[in-house]
mmCIF file of C-alpha atoms and ligand atoms in Angstrom:
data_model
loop_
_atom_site.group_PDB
_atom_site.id
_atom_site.type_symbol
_atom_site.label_atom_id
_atom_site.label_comp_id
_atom_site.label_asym_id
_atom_site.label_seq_id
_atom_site.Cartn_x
_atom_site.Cartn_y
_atom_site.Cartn_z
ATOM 1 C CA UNK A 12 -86.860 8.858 -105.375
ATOM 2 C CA UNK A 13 -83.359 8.493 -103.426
ATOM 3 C CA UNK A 14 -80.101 9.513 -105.903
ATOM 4 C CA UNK A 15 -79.225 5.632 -105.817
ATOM 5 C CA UNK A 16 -82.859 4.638 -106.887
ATOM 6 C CA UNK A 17 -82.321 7.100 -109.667
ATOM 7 C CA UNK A 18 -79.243 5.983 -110.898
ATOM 8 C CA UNK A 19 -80.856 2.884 -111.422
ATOM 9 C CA UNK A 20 -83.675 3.360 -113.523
ATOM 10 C CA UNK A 21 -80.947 5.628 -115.459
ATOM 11 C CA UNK A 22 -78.980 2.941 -115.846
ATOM 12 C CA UNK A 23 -81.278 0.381 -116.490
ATOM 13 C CA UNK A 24 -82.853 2.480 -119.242
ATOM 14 C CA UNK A 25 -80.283 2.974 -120.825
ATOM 15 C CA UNK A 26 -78.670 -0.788 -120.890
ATOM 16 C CA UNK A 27 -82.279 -0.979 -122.593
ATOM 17 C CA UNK A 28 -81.457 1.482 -124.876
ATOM 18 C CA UNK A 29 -78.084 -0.273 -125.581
ATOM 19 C CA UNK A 30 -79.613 -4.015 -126.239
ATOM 20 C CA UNK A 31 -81.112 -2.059 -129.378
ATOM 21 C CA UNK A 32 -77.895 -2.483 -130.869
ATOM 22 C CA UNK A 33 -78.302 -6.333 -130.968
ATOM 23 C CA UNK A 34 -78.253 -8.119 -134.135
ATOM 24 C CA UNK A 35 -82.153 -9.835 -135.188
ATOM 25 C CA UNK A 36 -82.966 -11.911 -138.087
ATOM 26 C CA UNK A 37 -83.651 -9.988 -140.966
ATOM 27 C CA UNK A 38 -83.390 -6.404 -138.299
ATOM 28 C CA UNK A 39 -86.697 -7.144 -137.368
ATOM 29 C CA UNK A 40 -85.652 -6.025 -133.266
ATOM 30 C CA UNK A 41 -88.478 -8.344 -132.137
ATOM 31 C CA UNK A 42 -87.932 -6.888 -128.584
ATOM 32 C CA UNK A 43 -89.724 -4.517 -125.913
ATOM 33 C CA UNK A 44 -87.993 -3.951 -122.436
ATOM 34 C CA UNK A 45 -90.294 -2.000 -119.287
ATOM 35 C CA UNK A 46 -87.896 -0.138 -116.653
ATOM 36 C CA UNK A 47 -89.575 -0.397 -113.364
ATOM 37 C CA UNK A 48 -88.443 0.841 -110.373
ATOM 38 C CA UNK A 49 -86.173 -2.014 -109.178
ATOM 39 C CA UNK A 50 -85.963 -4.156 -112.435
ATOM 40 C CA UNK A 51 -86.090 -4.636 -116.111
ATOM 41 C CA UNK A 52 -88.307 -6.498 -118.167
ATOM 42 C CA UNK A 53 -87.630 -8.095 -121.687
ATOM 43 C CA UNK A 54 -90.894 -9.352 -123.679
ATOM 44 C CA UNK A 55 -90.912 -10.443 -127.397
ATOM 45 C CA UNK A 56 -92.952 -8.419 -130.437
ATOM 46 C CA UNK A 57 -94.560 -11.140 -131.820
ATOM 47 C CA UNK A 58 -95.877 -8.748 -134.581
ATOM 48 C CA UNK A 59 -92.276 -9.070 -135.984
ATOM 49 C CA UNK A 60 -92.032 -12.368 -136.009
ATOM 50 C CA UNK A 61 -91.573 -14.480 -138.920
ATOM 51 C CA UNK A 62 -94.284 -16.125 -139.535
ATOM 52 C CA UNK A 63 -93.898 -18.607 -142.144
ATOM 53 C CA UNK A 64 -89.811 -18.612 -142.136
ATOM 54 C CA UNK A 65 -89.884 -19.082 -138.392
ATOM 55 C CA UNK A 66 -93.021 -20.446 -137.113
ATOM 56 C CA UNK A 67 -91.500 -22.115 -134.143
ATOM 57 C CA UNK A 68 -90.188 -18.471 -133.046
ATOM 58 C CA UNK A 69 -86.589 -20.369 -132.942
ATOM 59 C CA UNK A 70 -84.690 -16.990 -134.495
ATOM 60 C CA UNK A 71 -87.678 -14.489 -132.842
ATOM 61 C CA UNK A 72 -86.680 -15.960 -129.368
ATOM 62 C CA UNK A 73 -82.494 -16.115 -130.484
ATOM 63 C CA UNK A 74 -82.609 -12.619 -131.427
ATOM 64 C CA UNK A 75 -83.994 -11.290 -128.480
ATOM 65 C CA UNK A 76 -81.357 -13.353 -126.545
ATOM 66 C CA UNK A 77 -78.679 -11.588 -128.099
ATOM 67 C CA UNK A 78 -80.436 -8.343 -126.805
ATOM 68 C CA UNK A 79 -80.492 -9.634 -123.667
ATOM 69 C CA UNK A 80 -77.109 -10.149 -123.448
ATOM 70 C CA UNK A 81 -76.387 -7.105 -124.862
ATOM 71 C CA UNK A 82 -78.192 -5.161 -122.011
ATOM 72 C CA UNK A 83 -76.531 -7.439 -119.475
ATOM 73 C CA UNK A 84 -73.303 -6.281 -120.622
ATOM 74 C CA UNK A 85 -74.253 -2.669 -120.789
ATOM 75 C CA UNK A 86 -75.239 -3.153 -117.048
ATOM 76 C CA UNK A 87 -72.313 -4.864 -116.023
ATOM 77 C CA UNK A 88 -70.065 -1.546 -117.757
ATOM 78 C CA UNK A 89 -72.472 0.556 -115.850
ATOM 79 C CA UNK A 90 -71.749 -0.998 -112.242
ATOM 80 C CA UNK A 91 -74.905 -2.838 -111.534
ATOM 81 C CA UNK A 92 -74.530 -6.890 -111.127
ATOM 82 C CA UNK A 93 -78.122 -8.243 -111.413
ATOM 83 C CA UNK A 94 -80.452 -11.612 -110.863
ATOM 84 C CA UNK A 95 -81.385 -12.529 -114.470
ATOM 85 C CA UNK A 96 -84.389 -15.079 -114.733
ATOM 86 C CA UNK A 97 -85.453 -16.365 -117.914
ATOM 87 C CA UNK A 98 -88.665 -17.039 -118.842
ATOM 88 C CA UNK A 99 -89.746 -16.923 -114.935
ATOM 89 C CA UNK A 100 -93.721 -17.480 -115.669
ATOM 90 C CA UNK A 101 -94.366 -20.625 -117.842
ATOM 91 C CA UNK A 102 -98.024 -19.211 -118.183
ATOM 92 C CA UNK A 103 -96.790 -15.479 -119.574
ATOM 93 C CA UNK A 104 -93.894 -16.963 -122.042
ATOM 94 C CA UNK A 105 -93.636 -13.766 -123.622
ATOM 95 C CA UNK A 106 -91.944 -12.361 -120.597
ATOM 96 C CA UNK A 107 -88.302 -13.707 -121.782
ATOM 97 C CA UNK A 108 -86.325 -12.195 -118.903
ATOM 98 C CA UNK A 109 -86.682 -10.522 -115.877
ATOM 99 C CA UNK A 110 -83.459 -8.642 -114.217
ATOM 100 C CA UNK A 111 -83.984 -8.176 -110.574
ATOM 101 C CA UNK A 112 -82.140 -8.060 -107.381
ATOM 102 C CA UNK A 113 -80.106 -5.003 -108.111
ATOM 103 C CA UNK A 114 -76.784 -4.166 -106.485
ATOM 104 C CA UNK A 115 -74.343 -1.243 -107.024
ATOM 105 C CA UNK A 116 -70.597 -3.471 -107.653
ATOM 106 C CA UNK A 117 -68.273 -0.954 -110.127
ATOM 107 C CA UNK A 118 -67.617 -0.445 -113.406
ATOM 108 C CA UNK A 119 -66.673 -3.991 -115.043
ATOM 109 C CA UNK A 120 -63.521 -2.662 -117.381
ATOM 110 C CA UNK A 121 -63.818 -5.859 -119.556
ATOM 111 C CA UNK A 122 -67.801 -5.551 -120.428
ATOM 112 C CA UNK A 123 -67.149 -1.448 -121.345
ATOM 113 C CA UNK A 124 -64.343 -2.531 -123.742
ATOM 114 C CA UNK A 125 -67.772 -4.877 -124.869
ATOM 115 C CA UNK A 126 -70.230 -1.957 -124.951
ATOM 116 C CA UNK A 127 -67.749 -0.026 -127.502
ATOM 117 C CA UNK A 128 -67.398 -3.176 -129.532
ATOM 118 C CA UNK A 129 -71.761 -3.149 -129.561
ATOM 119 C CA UNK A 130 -71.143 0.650 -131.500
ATOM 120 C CA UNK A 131 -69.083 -1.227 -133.952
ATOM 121 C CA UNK A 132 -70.336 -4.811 -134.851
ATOM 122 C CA UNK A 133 -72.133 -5.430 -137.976
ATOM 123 C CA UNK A 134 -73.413 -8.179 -140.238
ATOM 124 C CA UNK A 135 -70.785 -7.984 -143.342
ATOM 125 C CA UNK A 136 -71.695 -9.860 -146.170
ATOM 126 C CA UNK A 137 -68.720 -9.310 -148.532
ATOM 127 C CA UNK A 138 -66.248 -12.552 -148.854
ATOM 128 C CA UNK A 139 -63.398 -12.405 -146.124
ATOM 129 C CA UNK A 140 -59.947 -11.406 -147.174
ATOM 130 C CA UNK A 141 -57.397 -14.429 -147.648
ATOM 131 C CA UNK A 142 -55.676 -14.251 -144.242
ATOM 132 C CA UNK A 143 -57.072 -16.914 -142.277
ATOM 133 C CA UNK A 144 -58.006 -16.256 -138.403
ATOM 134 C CA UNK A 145 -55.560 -16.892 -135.888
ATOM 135 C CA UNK A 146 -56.423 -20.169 -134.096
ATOM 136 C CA UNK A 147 -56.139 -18.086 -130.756
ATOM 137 C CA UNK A 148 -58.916 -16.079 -132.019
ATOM 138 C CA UNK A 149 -60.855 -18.405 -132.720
ATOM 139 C CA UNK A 150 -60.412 -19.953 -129.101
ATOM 140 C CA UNK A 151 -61.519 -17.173 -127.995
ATOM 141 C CA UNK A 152 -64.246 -16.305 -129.782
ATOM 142 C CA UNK A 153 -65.496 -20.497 -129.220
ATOM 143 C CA UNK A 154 -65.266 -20.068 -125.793
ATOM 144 C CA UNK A 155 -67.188 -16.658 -125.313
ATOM 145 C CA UNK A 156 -70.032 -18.198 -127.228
ATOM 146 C CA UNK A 157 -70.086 -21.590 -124.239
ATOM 147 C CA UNK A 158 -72.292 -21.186 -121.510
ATOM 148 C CA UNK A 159 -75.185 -23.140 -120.257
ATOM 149 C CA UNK A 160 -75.650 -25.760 -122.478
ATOM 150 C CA UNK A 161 -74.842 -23.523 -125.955
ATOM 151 C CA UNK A 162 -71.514 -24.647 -127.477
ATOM 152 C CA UNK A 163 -70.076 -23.200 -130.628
ATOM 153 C CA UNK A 164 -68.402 -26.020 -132.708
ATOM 154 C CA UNK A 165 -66.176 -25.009 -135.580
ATOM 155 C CA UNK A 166 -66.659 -27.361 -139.025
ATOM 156 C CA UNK A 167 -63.635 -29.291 -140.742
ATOM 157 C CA UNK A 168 -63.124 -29.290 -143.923
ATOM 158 C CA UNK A 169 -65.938 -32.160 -144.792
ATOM 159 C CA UNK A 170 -68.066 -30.371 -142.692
ATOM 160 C CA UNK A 171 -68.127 -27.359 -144.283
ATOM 161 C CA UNK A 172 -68.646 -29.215 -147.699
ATOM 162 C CA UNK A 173 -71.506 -31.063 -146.218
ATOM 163 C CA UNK A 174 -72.983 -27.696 -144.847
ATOM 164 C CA UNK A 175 -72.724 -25.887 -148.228
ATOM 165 C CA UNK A 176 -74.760 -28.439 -149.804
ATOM 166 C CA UNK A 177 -77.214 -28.247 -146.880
ATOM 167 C CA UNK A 178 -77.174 -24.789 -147.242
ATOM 168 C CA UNK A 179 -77.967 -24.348 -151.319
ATOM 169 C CA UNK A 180 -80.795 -26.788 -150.274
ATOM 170 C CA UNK A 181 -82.398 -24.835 -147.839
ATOM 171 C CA UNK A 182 -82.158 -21.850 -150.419
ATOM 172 C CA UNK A 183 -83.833 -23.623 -152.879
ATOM 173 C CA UNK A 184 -86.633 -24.581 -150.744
ATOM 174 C CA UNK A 185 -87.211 -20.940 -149.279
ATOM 175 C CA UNK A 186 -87.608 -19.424 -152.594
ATOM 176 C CA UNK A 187 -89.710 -21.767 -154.079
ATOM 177 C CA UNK A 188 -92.334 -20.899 -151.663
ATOM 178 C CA UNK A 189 -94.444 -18.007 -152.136
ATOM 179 C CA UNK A 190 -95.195 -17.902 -148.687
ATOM 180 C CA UNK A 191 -91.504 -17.584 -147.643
ATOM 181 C CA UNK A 192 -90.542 -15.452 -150.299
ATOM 182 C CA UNK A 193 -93.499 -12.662 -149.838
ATOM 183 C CA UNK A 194 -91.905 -12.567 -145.908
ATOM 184 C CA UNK A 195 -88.443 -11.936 -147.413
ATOM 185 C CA UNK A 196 -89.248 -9.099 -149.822
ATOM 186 C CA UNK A 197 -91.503 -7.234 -147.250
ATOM 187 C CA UNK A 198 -88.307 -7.200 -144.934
ATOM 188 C CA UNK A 199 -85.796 -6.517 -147.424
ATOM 189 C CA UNK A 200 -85.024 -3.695 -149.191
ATOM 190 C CA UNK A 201 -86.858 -1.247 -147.236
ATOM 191 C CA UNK A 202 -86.182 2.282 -146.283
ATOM 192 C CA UNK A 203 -87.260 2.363 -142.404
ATOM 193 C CA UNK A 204 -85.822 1.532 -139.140
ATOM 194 C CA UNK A 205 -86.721 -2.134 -139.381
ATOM 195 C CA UNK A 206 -85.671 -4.788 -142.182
ATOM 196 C CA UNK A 207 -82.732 -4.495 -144.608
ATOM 197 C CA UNK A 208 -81.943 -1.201 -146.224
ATOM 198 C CA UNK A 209 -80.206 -2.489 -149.983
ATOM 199 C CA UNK A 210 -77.225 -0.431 -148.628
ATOM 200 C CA UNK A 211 -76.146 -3.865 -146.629
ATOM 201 C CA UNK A 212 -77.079 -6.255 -149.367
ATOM 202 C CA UNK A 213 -74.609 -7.491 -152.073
ATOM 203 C CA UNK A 214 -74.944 -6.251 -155.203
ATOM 204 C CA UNK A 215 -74.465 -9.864 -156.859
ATOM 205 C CA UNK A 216 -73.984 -12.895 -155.214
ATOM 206 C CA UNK A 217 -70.402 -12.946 -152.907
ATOM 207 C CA UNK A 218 -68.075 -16.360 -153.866
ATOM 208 C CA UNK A 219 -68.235 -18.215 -150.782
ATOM 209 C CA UNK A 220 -67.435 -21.940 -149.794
ATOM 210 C CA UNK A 221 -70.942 -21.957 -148.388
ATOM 211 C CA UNK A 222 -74.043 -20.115 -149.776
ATOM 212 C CA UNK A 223 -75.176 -16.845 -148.031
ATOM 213 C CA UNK A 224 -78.626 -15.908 -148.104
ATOM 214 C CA UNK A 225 -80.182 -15.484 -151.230
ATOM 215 C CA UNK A 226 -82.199 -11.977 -150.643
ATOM 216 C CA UNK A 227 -84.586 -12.428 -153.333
ATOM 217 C CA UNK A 228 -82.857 -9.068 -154.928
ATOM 218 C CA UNK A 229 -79.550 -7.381 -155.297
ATOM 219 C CA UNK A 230 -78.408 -4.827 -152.911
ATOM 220 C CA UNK A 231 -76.309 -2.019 -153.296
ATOM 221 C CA UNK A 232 -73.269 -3.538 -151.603
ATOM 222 C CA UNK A 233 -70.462 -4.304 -153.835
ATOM 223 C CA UNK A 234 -68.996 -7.461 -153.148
ATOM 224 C CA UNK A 235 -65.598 -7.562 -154.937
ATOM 225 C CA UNK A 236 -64.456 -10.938 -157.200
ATOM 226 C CA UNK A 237 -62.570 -12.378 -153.841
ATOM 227 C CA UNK A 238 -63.564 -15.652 -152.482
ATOM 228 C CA UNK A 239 -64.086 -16.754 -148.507
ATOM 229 C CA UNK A 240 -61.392 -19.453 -149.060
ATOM 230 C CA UNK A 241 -60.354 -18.169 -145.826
ATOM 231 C CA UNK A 242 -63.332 -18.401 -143.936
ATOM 232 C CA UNK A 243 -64.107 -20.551 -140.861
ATOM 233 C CA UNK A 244 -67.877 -22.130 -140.347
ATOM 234 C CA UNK A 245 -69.235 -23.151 -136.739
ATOM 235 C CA UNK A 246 -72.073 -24.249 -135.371
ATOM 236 C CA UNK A 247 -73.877 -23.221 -132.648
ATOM 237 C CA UNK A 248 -76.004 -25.700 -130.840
ATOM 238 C CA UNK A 249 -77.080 -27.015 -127.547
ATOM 239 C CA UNK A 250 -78.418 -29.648 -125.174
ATOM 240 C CA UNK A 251 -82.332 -28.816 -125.559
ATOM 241 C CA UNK A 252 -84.327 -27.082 -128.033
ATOM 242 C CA UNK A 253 -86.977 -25.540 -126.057
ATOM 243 C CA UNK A 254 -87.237 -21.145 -126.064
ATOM 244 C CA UNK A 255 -85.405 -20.991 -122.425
ATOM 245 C CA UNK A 256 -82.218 -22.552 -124.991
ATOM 246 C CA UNK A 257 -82.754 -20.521 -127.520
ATOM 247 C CA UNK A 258 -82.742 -17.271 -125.153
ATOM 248 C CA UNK A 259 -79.514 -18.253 -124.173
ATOM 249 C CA UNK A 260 -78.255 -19.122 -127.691
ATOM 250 C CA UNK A 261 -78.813 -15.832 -128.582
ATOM 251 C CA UNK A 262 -76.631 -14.833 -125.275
ATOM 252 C CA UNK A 263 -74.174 -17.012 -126.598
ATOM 253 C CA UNK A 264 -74.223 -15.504 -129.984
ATOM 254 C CA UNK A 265 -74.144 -12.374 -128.899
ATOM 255 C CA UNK A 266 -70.848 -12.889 -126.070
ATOM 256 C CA UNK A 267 -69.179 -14.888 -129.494
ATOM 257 C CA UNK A 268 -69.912 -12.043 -131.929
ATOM 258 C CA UNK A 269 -68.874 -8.833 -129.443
ATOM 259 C CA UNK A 270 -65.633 -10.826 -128.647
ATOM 260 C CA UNK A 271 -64.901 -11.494 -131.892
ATOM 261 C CA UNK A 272 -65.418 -8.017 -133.182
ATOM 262 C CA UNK A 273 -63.080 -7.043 -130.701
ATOM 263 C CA UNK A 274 -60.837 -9.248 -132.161
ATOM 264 C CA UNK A 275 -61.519 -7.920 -135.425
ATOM 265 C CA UNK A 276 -63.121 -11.042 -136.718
ATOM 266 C CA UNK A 277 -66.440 -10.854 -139.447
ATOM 267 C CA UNK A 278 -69.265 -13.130 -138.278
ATOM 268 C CA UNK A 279 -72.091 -13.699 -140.688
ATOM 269 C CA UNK A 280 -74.982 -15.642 -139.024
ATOM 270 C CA UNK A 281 -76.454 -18.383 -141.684
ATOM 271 C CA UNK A 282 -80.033 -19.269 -140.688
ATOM 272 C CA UNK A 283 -81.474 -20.436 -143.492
ATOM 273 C CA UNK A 284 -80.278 -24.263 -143.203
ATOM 274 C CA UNK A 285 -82.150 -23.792 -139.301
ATOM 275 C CA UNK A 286 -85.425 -22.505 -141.055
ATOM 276 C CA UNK A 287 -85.855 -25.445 -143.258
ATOM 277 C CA UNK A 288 -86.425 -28.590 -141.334
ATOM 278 C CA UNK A 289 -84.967 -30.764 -143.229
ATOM 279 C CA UNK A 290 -81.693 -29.345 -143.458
ATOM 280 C CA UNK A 291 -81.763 -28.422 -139.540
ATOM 281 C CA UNK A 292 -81.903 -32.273 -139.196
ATOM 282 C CA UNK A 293 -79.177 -32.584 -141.689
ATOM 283 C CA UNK A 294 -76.975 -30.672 -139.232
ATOM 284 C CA UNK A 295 -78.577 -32.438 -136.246
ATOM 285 C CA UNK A 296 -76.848 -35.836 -138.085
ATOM 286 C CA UNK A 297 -73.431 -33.638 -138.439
ATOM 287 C CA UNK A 298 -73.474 -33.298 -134.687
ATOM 288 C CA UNK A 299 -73.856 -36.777 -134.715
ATOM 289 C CA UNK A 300 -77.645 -36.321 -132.857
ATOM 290 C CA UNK A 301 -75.905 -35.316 -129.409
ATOM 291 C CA UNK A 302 -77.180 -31.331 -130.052
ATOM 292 C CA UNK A 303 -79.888 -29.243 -131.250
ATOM 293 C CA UNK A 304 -78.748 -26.966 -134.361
ATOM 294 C CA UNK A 305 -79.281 -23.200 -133.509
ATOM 295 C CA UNK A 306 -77.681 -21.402 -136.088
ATOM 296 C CA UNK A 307 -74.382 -21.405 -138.119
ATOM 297 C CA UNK A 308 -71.721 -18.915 -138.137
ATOM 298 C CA UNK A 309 -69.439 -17.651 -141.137
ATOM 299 C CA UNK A 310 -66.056 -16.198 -139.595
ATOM 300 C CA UNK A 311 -63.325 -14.751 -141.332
ATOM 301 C CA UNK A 312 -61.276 -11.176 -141.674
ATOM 302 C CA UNK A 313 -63.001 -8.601 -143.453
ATOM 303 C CA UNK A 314 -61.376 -7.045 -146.712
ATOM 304 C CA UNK A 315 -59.041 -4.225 -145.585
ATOM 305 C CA UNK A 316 -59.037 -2.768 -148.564
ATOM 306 C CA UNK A 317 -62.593 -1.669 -149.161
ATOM 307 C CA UNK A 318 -65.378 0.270 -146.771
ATOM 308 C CA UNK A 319 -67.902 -2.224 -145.518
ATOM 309 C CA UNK A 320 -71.721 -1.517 -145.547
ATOM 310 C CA UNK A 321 -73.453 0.901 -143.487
ATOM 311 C CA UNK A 322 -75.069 -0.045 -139.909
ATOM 312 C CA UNK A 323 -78.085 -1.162 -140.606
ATOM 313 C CA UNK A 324 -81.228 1.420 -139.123
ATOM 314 C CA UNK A 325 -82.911 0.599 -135.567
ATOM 315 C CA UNK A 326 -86.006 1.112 -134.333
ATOM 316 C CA UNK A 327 -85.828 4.727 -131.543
ATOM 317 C CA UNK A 328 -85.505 4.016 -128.060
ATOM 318 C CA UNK A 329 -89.194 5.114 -127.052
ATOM 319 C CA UNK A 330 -90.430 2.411 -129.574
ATOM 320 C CA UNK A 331 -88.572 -0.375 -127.704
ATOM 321 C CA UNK A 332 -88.118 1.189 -124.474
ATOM 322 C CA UNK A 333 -91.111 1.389 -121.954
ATOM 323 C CA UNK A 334 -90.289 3.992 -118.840
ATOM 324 C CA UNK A 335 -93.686 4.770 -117.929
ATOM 325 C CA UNK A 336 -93.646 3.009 -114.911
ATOM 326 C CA UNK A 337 -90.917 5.262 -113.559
ATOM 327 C CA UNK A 338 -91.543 8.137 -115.002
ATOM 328 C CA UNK A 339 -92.052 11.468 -112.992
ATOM 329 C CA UNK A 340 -91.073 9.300 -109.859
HETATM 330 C C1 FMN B 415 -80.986 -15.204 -135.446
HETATM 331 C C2 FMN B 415 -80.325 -14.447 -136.581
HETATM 332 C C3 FMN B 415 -80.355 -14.976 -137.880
HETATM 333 C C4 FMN B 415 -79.739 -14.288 -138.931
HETATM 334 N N1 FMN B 415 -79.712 -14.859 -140.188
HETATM 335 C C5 FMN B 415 -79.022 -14.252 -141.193
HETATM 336 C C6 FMN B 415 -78.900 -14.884 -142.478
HETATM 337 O O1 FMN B 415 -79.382 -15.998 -142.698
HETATM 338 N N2 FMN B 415 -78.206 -14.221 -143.446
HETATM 339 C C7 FMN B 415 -77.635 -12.988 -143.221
HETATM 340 O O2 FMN B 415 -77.024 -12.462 -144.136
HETATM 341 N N3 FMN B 415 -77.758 -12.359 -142.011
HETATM 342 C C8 FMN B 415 -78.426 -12.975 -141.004
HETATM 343 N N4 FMN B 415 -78.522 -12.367 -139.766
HETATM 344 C C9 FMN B 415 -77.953 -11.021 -139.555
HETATM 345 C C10 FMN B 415 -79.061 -9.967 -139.476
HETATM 346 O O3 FMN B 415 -79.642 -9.758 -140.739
HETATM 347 C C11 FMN B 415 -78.473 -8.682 -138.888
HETATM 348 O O4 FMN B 415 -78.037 -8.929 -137.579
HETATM 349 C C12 FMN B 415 -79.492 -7.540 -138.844
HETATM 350 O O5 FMN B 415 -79.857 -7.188 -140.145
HETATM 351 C C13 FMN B 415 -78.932 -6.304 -138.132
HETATM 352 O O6 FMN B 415 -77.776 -5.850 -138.789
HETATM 353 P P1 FMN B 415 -76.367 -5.731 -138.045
HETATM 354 O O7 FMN B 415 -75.986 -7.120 -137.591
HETATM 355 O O8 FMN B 415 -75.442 -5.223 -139.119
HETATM 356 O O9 FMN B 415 -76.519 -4.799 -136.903
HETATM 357 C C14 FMN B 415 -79.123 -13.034 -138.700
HETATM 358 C C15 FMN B 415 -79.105 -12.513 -137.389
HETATM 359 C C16 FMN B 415 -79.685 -13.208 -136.350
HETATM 360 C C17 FMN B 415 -79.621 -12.659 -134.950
#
């Protein structure tokens, strides 16, 4: 193997390694990349998907996007410009993306300032301080999440109402079913490298305009007696709502969420009103039917005052890395 061919498979392993960083619903890391000698492969774990909150695969599929974009990032920082193709046999759909076509082009200064922002973005689920965001931020952060037919829409003021009542809906339909609720408590609370450790769960429920999550169980998180006044809601939805578009809304999510913890903005993805369909159609009717509902965002600064939680565990690289095919080559 040539030094170049090397540096590849180096490289490409460890953008891999990188993606792990991506946030999943509920940290399930539904994801399993193969180097090969002249490409990278991204396939989904369907043993972590959700069965009964996600049958669809909807957030399996969006979560791996976001890991996808994560490793095309870390490749970019790295040098390497790649062909992506998504989804590029319809009769293997597990095979999400394939990166091929492999060229050598320098270090990309803007996606390494991205890669250190991967280290450092988490899922906060305190209320945001009262300083609103800057509308500049938010600009930014809107148009790093628009790309191929994934827009990120940000919710006025009757919006938000309208999605708060959507949301308490959707929470009362997930925990009235046994189904959904046995799912949440066998990913929640745990101790391993998948799920939610109660370090990153609030202890009692945080005041904000819209409901978060209810976990099924307190967490160890203390959430303070502020209230997300401050907060800004968004919506992120496209043109189609078929897995190729929700690959890339999880690109999109992923290219919002890095920029905006570079811009030191919280994001707290609400997926519960997506889960249930009858609230995902109630936010199909706020987008006035034009767009497919992929998931909502909360925004807002984080508390300066107080630590936030812990990052939450991931799975080791040799559990979601494959390099056998160029190993010892
Ligand atoms: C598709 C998707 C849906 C999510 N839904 C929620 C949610 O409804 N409530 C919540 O508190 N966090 C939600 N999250 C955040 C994940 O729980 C979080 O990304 C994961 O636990 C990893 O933690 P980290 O983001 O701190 O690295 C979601 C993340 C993704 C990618």
């Amino acid at each position: 193997m040539s030094q170049t061919d090397r540096a590849l498979t180096t490289a490409l392993a460890q953008a891999a390694a990188t993606a792990g960083r991506a946030p999943s619903v509920h940290n399930t890391q539904p994801w399993r990349w193969r180097v090969l000698p002249d490409g990278l492969e991204l396939r989904v774990v369907r043993d972590r998907q959700l069965t009964a909150t996600d049958p669809e695969g909807r957030l399996l599929v969006l979560s791996c996007g976001a890991a996808l974009h994560h490793a095309r990032v870390a490749l970019a920082a790295e040098g390497w410009r790649a062909v992506v193709e998504r989804i590029p046999h319809a009769d293997d759909p597990d095979l999400l993306a394939r990166f091929t076509g492999l060229t050598q082009v320098g270090a990309n200064p803007e996606a390494m300032h991205l890669v250190q922002c991967m280290r450092i973005r988490h899922t906060d689920r305190r209320p945001v301080s009262d300083e609103p965001i800057a509308d500049a931020a938010l600009d930014e952060i809107t148009e790093a999440a628009t790309a191929d037919g994934v827009r990120l829409q940000l919710l006025d003021r009757g919006q938000v109402l309208q999605l708060a009542t959507a949301a308490s809906q959707a929470d009362t339909v997930e925990s009235e079913d046994p189904q959904l609720r046995a799912e949440l408590a066998y990913w929640t609370g745990r101790a391993g490298d998948v799920g939610l450790p109660a370090a990153v769960l609030p202890e009692s429920p945080p005041q904000t305009t819209v409901p978060g999550r209810d976990f099924g169980r307190p967490g160890t998180l203390p959430v303070g007696s502020g209230h997300d006044q401050a907060a800004g809601y968004a919506l992120l939805y496209g043109d189609e709502d078929e897995p190729v578009d929700w690959l890339r809304a999880g690109e999109a999510l992923s290219a919002g969420w890095l920029t905006a913890t570079r811009l030191g903005v919280s994001v707290v993805p609400l997926s519960g009103v997506v889960e249930v369909p009858g609230t995902r159609a109630a936010l199909r009717g706020m987008l006035a039917g034009v767009g497919y509902p992929y998931l909502v965002l909360r925004m807002g600064l984080a508390d300066p005052t107080h630590a936030g939680p812990p990052h939450t565990p991931r799975l080791g690289v040799d559990q979601v890395v494959d390099t056998s095919a160029v190993r010892g080559t």
